[in-house]
Short mmCIF file of C-alpha atoms in Angstrom, two decimals:
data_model
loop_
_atom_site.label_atom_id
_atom_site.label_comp_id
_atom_site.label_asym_id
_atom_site.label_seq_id
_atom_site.Cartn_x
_atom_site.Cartn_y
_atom_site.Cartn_z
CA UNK A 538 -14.30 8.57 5.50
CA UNK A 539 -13.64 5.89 3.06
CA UNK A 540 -13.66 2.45 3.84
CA UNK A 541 -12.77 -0.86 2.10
CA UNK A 542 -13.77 -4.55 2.87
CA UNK A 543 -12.43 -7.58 1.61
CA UNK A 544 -14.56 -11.09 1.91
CA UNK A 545 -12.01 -13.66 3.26
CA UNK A 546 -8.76 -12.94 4.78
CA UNK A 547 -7.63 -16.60 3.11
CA UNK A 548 -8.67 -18.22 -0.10
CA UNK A 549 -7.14 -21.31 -1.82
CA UNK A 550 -7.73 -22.04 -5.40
CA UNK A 551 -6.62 -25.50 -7.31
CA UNK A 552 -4.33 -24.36 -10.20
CA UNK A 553 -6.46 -23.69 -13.33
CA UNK A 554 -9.37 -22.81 -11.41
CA UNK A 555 -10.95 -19.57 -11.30
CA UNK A 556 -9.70 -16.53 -9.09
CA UNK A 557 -12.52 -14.46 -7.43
CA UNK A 558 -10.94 -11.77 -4.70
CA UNK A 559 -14.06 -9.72 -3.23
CA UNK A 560 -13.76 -6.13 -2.54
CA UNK A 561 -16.22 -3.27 -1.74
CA UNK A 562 -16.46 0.15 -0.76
CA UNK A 563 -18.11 2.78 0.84
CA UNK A 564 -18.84 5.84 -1.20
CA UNK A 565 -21.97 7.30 -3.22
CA UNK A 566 -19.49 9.03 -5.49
CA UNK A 567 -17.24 6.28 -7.05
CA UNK A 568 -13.92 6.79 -6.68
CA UNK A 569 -10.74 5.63 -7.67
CA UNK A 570 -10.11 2.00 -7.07
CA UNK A 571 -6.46 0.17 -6.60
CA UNK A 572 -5.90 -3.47 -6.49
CA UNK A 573 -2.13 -4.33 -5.15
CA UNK A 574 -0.38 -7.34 -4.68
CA UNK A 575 2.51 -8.31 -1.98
CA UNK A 576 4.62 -11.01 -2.87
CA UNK A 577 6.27 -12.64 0.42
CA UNK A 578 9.28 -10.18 1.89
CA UNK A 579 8.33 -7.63 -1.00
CA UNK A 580 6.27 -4.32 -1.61
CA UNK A 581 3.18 -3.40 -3.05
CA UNK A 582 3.17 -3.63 -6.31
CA UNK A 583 0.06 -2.47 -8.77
CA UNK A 584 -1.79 -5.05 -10.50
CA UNK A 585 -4.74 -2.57 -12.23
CA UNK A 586 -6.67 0.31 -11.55
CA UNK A 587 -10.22 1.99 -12.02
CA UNK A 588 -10.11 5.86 -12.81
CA UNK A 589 -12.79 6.44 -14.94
CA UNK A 590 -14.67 5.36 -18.17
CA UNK A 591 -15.09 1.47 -18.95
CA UNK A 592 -15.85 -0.24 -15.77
CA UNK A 593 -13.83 -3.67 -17.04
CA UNK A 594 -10.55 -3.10 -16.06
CA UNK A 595 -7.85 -5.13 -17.08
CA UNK A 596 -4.36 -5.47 -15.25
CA UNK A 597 -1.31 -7.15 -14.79
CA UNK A 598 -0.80 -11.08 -14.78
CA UNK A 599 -3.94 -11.81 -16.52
CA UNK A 600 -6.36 -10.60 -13.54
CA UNK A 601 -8.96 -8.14 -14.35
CA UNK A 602 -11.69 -6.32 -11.75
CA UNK A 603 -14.83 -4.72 -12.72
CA UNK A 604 -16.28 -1.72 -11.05
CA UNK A 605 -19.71 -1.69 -9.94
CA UNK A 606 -21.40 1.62 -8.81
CA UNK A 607 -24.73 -0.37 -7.92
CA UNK A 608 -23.22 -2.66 -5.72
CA UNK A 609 -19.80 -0.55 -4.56
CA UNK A 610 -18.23 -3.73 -5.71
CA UNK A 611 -14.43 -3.95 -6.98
CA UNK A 612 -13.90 -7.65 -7.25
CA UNK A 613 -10.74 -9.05 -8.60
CA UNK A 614 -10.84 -11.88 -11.02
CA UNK A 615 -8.74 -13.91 -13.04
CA UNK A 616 -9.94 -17.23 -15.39
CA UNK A 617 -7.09 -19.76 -14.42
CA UNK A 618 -5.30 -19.66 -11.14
CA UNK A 619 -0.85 -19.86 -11.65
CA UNK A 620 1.06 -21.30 -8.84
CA UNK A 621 2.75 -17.94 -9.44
CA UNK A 622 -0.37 -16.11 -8.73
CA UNK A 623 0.14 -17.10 -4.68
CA UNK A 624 0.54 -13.54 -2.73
CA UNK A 625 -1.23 -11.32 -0.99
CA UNK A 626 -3.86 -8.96 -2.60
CA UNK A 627 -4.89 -5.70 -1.13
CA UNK A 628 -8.10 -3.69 -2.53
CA UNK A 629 -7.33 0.25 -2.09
CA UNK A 630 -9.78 3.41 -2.83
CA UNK A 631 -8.58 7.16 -2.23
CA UNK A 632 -9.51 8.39 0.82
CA UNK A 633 -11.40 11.09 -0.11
CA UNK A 634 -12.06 13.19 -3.09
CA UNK A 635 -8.87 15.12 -4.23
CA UNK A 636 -6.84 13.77 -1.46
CA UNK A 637 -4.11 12.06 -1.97
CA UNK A 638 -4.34 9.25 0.37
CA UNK A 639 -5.00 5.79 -0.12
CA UNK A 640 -7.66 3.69 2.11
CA UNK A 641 -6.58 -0.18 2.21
CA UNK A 642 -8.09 -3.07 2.71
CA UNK A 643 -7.07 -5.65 5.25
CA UNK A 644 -5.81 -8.01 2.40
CA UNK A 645 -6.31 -11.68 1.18
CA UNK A 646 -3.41 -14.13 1.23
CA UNK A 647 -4.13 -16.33 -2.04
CA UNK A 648 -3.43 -19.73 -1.81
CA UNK A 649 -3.07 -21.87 -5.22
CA UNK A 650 -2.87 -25.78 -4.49
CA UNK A 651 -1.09 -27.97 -7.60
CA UNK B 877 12.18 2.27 -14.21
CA UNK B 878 10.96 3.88 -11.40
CA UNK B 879 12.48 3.27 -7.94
CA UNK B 880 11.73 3.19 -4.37
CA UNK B 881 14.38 2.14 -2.21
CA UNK B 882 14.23 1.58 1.80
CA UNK B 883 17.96 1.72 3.76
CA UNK B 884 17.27 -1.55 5.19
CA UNK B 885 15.38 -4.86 4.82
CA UNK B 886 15.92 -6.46 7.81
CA UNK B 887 17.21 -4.07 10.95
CA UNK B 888 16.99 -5.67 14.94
CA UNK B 889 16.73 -2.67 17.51
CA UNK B 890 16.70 -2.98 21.09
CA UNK B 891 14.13 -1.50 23.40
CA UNK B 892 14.73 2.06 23.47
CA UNK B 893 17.24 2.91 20.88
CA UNK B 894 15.89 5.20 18.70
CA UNK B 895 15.79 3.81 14.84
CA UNK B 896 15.54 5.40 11.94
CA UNK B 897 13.97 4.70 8.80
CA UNK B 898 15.34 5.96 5.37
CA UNK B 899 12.90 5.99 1.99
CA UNK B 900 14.45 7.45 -0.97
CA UNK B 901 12.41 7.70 -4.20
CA UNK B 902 14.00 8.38 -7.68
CA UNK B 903 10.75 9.55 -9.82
CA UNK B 904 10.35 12.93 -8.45
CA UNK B 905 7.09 12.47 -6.64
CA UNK B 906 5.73 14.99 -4.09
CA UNK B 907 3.94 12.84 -2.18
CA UNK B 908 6.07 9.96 0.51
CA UNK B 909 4.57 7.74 2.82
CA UNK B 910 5.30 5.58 5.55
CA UNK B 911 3.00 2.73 6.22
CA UNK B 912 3.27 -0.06 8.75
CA UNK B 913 1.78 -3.37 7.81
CA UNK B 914 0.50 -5.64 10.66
CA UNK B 915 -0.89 -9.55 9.66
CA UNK B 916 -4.93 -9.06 9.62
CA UNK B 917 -4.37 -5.30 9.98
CA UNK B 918 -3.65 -4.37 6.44
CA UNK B 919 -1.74 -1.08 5.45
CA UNK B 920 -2.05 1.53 8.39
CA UNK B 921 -0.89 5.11 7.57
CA UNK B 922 1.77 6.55 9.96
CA UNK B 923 2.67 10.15 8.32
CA UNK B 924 2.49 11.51 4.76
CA UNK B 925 4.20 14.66 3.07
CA UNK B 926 3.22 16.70 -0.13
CA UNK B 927 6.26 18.73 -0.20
CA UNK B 928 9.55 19.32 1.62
CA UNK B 929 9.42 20.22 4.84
CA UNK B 930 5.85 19.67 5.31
CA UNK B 931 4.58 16.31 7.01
CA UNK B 932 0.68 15.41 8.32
CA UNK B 933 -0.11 12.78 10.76
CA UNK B 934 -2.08 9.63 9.78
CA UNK B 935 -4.04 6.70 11.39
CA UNK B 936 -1.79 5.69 13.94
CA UNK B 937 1.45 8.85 14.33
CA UNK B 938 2.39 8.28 18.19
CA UNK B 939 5.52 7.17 18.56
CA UNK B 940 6.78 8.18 15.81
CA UNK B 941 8.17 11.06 14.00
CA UNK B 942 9.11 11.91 10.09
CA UNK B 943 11.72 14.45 8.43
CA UNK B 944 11.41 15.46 4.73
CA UNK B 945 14.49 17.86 3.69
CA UNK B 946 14.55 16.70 0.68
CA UNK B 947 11.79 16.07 -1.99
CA UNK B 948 13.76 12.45 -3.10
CA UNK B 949 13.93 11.36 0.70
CA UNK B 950 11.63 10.80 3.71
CA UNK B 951 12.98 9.29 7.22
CA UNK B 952 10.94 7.91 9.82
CA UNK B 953 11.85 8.51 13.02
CA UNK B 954 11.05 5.83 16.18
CA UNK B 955 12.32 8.24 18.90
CA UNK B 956 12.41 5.38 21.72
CA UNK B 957 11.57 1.99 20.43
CA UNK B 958 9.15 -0.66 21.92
CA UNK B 959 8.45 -4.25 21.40
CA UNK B 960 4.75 -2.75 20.09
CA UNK B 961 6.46 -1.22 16.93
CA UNK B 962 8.03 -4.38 15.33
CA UNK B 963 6.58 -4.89 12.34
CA UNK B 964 7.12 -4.36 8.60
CA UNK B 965 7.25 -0.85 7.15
CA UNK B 966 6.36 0.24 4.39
CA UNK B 967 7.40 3.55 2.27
CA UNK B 968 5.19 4.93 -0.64
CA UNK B 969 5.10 7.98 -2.83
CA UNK B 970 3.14 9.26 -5.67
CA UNK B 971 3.00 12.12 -7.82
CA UNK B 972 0.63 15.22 -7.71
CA UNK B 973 1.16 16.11 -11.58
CA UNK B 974 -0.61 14.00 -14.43
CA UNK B 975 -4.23 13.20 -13.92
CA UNK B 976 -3.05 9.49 -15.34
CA UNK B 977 -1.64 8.60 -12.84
CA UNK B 978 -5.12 9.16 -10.41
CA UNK B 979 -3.40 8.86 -7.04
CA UNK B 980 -0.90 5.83 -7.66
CA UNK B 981 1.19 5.28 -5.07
CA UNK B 982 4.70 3.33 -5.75
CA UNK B 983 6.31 1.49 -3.06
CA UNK B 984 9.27 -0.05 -2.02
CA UNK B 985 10.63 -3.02 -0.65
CA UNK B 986 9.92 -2.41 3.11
CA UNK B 987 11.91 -2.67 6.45
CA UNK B 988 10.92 -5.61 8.94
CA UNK B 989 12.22 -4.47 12.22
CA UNK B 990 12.60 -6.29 15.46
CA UNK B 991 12.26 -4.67 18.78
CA UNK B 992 13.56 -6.97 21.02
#
């Protein structure tokens, strides 16, 4: 079964700085990758996804992740942190080949400091 | 713009009532599911359905129970609430058709209920 691990249950940023959000997976057959973000008292809402094809994948907001087979790596990014940008971010992968269920991770609450 | 709507946002339950959860999607999506999200836990799957009438446990079913009559609606049932089960839950659904959309799952606002 699928599993997903993200590095740091809290990070804080200074405003402008860069966001780094680590993620990684356990597969040998790369699979479909989800990055979500909560925004206090809401849902889940997608911020970009990796299917197939180019492994730079750019999203919502500005943030972009990059898929890396050789290090089952699914790292969010973005260049210049928003006080806006403070929420929770949850990595995701599909649980297994042609299912239809999603394997979360246990989230990061991002933290932007003015 | 798609839609997935949750009957309450806030709902307070006593210790043994039973409580019911309503998800009602507008995008035609086969797939519903009901989530419960715990702080440090994450996302933990309670049941899923592909199709009416059908439902499949997930990580963490006891307690709890689901009913899909209808393809727009899924209800999650706590037959005889504890303190154990307040938390925030979360209903999702996705479709089976277009490979685009590569298991995307939609969700809405979420319920956080009390036991008390």
């Amino acid at each position: 079964a699928q599993s997903v691990t993200q590095l740091g249950s809290h990070v804080s940023v200074s405003e402008g700085a860069l966001v780094l959000l680590r993620c990684n997976y356990s597969s040998s057959v790369p699979p479909y990758l989800f990055w979500y973000v909560q925004y206090p008292n809401q849902g889940l809402q997608l911020l970009l996804k990796y299917t197939t094809g180019a492994t730079l994948v750019k999203g919502i907001n500005g943030f972009e992740a990059e898929f890396k087979k050789s290090e089952t790596s699914f790292h969010l990014t973005k260049p210049s942190a928003h006080m806006s940008d403070a929420a929770e971010y949850f990595c995701a992968v599909e649980t297994g080949a042609g299912s239809y269920q999603l394997t979360f991770g246990k989230g990061t609450k991002l933290s932007v400091i003015p | 713009d798609v839609k997935v709507t949750q009957s309450s946002r806030y709902l307070v339950k006593r210790t043994g009532e039973k409580v019911f959860l309503e998800c009602v999607q507008d995008m035609d999506h086969e797939n519903m599911f009901w989530y419960r999200q715990d702080p440090g836990l994450g996302l933990r799957l309670i049941y899923f359905s592909y199709d009416v009438k059908m439902k499949e446990k997930g990580d963490i079913p006891e307690g709890y129970s689901v009913s899909r009559e209808k393809k727009e609606r899924f209800s999650l049932i706590l037959e005889s609430a504890s303190t154990n089960q307040t938390s925030m839950y979360l209903c999702a659904s996705s479709s089976q058709g277009a490979e685009s959309s590569y298991n995307e799952q939609f969700f809405g606002p979420g319920t956080r209920l009390t036991v008390l």
